[in-house]
Tab-separated table of C-alpha atoms in Angstrom:
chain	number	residue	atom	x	y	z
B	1	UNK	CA	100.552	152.357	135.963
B	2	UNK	CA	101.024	148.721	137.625
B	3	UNK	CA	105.106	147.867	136.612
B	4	UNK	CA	104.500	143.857	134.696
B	5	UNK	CA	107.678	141.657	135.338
B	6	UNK	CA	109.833	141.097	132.334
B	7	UNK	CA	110.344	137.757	131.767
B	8	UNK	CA	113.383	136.911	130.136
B	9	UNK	CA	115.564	133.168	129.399
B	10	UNK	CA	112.084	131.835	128.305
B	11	UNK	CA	112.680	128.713	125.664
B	12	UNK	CA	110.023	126.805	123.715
B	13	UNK	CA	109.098	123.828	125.247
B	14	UNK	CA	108.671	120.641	122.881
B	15	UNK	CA	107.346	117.122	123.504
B	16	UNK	CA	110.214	114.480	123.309
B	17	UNK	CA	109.927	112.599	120.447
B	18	UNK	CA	109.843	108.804	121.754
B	19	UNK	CA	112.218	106.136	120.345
B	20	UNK	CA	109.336	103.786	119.322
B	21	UNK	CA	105.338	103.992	117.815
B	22	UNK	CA	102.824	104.098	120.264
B	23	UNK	CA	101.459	99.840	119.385
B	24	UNK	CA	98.009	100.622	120.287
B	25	UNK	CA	97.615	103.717	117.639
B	26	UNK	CA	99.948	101.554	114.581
B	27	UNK	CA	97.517	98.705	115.171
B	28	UNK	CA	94.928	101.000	113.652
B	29	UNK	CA	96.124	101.033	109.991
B	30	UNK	CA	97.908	97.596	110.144
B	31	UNK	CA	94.837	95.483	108.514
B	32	UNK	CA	94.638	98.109	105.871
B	33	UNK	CA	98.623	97.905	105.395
B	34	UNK	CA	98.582	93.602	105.837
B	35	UNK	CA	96.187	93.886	102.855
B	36	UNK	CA	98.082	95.978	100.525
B	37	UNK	CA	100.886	94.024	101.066
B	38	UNK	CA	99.724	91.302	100.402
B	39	UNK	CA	98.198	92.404	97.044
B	40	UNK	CA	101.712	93.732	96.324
B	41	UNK	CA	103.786	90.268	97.671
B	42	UNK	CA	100.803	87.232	96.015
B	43	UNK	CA	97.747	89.253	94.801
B	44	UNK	CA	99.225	90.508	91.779
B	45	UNK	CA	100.546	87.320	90.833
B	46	UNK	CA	97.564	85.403	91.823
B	47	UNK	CA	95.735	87.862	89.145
B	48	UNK	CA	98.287	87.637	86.107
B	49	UNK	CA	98.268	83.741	86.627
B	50	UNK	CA	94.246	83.294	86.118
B	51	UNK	CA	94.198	85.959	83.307
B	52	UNK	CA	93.193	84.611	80.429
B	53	UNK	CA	95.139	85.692	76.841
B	54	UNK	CA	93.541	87.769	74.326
B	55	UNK	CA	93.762	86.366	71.013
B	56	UNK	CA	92.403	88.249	67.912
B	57	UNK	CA	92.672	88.314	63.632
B	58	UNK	CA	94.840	90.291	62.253
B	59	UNK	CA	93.124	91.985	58.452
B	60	UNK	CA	95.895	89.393	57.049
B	61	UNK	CA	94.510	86.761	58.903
B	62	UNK	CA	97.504	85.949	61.154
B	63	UNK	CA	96.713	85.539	64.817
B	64	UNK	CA	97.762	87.589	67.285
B	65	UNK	CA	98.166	86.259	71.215
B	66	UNK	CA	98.403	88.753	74.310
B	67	UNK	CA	99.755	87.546	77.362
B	68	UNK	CA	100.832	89.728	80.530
B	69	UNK	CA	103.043	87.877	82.645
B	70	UNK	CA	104.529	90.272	85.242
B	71	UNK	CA	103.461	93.791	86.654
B	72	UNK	CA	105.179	95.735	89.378
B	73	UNK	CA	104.500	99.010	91.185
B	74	UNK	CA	107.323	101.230	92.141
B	75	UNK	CA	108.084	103.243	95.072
B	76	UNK	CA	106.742	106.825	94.383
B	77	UNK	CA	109.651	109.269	93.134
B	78	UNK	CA	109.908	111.990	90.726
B	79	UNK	CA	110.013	111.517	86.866
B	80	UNK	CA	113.057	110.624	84.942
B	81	UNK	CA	112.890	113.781	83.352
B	82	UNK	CA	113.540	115.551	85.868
B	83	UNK	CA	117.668	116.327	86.637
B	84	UNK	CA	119.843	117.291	89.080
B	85	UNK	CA	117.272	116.343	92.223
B	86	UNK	CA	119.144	115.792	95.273
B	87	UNK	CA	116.071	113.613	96.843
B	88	UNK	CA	114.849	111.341	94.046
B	89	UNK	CA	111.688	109.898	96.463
B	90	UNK	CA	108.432	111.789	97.049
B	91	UNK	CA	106.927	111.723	100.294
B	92	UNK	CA	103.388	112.197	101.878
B	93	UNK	CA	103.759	115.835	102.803
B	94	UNK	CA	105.067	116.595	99.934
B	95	UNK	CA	101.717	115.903	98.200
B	96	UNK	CA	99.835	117.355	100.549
B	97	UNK	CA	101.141	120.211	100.088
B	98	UNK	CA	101.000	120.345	96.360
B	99	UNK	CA	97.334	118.650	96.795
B	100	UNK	CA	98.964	115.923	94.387
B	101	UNK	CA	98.204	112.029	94.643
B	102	UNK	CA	101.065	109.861	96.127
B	103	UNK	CA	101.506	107.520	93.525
B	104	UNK	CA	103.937	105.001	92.106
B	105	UNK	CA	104.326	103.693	88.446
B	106	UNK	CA	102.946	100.747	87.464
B	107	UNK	CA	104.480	98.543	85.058
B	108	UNK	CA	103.790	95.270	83.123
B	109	UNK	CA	105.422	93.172	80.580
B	110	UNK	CA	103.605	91.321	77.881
B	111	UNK	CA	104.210	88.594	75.789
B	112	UNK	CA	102.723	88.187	72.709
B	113	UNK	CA	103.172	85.866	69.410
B	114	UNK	CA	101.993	85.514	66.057
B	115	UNK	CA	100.655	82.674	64.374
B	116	UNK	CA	102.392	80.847	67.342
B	117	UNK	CA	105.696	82.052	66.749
B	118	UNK	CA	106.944	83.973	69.925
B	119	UNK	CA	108.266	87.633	69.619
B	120	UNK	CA	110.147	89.764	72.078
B	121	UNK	CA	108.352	90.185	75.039
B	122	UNK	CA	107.173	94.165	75.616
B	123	UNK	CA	107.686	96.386	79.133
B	124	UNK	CA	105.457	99.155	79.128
B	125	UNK	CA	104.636	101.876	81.971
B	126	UNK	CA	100.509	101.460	82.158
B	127	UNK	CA	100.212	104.696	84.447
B	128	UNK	CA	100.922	105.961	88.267
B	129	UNK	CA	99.061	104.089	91.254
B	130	UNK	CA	97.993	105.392	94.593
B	131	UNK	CA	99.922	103.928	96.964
B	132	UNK	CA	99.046	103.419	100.741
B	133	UNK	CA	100.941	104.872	103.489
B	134	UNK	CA	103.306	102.573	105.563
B	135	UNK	CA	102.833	100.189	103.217
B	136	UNK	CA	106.154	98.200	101.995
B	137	UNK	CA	106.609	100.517	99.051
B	138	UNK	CA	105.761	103.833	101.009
B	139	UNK	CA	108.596	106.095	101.178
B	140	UNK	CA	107.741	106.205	104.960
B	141	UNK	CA	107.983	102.318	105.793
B	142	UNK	CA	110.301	101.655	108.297
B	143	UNK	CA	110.928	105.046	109.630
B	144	UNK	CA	111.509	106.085	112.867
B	145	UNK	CA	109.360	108.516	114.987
B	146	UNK	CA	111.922	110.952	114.417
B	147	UNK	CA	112.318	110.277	110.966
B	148	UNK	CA	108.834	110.566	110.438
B	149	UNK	CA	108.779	114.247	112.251
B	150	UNK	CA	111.826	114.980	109.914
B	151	UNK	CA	109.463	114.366	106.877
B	152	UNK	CA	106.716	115.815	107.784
B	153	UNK	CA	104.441	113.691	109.264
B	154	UNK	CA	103.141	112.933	112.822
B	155	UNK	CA	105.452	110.855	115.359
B	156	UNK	CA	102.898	108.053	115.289
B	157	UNK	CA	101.517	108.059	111.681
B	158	UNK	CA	99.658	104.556	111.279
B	159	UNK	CA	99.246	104.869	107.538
B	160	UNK	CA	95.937	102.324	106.134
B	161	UNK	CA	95.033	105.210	103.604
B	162	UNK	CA	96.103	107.794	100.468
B	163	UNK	CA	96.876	110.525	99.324
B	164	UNK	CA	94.414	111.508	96.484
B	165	UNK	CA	94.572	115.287	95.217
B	166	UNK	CA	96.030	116.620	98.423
B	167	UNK	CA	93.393	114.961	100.634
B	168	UNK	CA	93.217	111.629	102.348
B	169	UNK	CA	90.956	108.889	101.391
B	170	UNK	CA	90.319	105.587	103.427
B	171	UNK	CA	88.980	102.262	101.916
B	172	UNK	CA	85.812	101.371	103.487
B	173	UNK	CA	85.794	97.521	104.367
B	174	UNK	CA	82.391	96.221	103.495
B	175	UNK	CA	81.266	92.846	105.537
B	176	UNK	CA	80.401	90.632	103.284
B	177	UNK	CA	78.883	86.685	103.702
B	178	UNK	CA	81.626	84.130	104.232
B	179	UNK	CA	83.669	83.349	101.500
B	180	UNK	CA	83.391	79.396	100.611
B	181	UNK	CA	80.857	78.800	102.872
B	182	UNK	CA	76.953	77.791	102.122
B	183	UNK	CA	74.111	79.420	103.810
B	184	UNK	CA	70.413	78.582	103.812
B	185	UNK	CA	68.380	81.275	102.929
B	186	UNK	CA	64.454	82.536	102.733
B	187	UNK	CA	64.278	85.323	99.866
B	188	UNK	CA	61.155	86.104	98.417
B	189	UNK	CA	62.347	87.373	95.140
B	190	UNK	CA	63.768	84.388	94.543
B	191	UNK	CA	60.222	82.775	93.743
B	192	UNK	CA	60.669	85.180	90.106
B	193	UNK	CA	63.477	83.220	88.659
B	194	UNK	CA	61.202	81.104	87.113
B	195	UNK	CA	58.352	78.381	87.248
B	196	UNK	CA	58.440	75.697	90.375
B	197	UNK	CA	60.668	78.289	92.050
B	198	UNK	CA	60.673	78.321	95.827
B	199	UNK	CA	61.606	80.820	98.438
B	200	UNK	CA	64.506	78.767	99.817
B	201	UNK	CA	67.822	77.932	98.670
B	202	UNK	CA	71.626	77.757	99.951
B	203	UNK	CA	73.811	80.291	98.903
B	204	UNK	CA	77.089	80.725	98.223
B	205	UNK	CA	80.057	83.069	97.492
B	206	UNK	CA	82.962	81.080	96.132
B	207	UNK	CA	86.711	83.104	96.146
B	208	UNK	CA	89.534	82.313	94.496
B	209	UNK	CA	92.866	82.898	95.037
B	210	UNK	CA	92.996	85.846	93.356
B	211	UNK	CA	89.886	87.338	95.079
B	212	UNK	CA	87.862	87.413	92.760
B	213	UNK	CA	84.063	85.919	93.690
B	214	UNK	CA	81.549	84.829	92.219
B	215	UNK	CA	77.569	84.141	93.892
B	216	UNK	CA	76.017	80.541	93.368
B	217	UNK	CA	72.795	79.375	94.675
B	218	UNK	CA	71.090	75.994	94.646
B	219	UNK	CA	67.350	76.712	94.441
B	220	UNK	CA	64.727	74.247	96.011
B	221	UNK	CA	61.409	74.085	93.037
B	222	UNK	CA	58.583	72.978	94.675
B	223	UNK	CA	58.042	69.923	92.542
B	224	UNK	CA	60.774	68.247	95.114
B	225	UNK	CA	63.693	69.284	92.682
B	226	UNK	CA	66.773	71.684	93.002
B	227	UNK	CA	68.594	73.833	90.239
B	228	UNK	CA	72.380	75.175	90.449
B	229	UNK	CA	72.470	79.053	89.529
B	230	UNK	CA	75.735	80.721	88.659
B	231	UNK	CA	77.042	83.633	86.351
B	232	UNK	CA	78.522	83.732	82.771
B	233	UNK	CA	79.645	87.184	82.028
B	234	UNK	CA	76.810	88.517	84.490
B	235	UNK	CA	74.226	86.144	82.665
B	236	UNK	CA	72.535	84.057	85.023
B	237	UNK	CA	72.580	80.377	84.307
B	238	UNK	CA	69.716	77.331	86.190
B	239	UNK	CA	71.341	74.040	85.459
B	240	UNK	CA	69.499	71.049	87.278
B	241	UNK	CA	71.268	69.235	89.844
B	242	UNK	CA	71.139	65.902	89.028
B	243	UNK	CA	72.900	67.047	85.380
B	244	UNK	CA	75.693	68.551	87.264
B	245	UNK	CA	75.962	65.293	89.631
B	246	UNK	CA	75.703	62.900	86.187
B	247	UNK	CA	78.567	65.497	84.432
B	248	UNK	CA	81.180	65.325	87.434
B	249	UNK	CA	80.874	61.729	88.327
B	250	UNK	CA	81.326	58.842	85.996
B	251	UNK	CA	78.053	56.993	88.420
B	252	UNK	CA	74.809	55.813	86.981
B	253	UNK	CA	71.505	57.120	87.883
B	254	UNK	CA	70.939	54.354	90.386
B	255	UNK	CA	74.367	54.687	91.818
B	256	UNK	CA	73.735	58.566	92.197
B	257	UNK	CA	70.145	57.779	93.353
B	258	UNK	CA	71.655	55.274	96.091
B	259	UNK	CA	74.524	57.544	97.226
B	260	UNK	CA	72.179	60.719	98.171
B	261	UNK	CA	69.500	58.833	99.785
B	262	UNK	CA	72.151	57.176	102.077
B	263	UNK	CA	71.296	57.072	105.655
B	264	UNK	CA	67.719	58.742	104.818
B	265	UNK	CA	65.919	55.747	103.631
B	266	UNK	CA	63.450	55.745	105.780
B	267	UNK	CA	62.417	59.455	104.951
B	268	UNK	CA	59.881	59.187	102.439
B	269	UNK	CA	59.999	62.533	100.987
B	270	UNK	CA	63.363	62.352	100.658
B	271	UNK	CA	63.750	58.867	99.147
B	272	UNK	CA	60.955	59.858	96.637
């Protein structure tokens, strides 16, 4: 029998953990993370500030008026109920583990009166959120390679998704058309909204500041005119143009008439 050599003194060998992220592999989660953040930091706000109140009859016939005018979502930790923890945060792995969502609660605070008369305003917890990872309210923000390894997670986690049930689900960014920006469009279908309906229109999806869209469209008729479409609680609405031009402008019709024809008077189409 052929004597092996015993080898003896032999250690692990483990990859130094580097001092900083690798930039190239963080850059990979940041839009996800810049967008989070901001609906966190101005979103939020953005949406509470265009909210409109809900207002309702009481069977006494005072009125009743709803307002929420804060919310906040907090880092993920473990319940109040729960005593004598020695690490009140919950991290990533953590969840993983348990094949639990990494959440945080989310809170709001509502003002209300009746009959006009203001009462004291009410903080309720609406239920837990799932929060992103490396986001400003991840338990993991800020931290180190090493820290990161201490926790449980990869040296160069980039973060940009969650943790739902145990597994990890990314947000899909759709491309969408320009926000704020008219195109002209050829589309068929658009000949069914109606008689005098053409083919071609310009398009639009309008944003606000709280990112919420909507889709308008000015459609060309065939007898030379144009009508405005937009939504009303997913109802579509055709309002002719030159009622829209006669309701935002204090002009008259020859004033109107002069204005748009400006510089094309010598296009006969357009001048008649």
């Amino acid at each position: 029998m052929m004597n092996l050599p015993v080898l003896t003194n032999l250690k692990p060998q483990f990859k130094k953990i580097p001092k900083k992220q690798n930039e190239i592999l963080a850059s990979l989660g940041t839009p996800h993370i810049d967008s989070f953040n901001y609906m966190l930091e101005e979103g939020i706000d953005d949406v509470i500030r265009n909210l409109e109140p809900m207002v309702f009859e009481l069977p006494n016939k005072n009125r009743v008026r709803l307002q929420i005018t804060d919310c906040s979502i907090a880092n993920p930790t473990v319940p109040m109920s729960m005593l004598n923890v020695r690490e009140k945060r919950i991290f990533p792995s953590e969840c993983r583990q348990k094949n639990e969502t990494y959440t945080g609660m989310c809170t709001i605070t509502i003002e209300w009166d009746v009959d006009g008369h203001p009462k004291p305003p009410i903080t309720r917890d609406v239920g837990p959120l799932p929060i992103m990872l490396r986001s400003k309210i991840c338990n993991l923000a800020g931290l180190s390679p090493a820290e990161l390894v201490r926790r449980g997670e990869h040296e160069d986690e980039w973060g940009g998704h969650f943790l739902v049930r145990g597994m990890e689900k990314l947000i899909r960014m759709l491309v969408m058309t320009r926000r704020n920006f008219p195109i002209a469009l050829n589309r068929n279908s658009w000949k069914d909204r109606g008689k005098e309906f053409s083919s071609t229109g310009v398009m639009i999806r309008c944003v606000r500041t709280d990112q919420t869209s909507d889709g308008n469209v000015l459609h060309y008729l065939n007898n030379g005119t144009a009508k405005l479409m937009f939504s009303i609680k997913k109802s579509l609405t055709f309002v002719p143009i030159m009622m829209l031009l006669k309701a935002l402008s204090s002009y008259t019709d020859n004033e109107i008439y002069k204005r748009l024809i400006n510089g094309f008077e010598d296009d006969q189409y357009y001048v008649q």
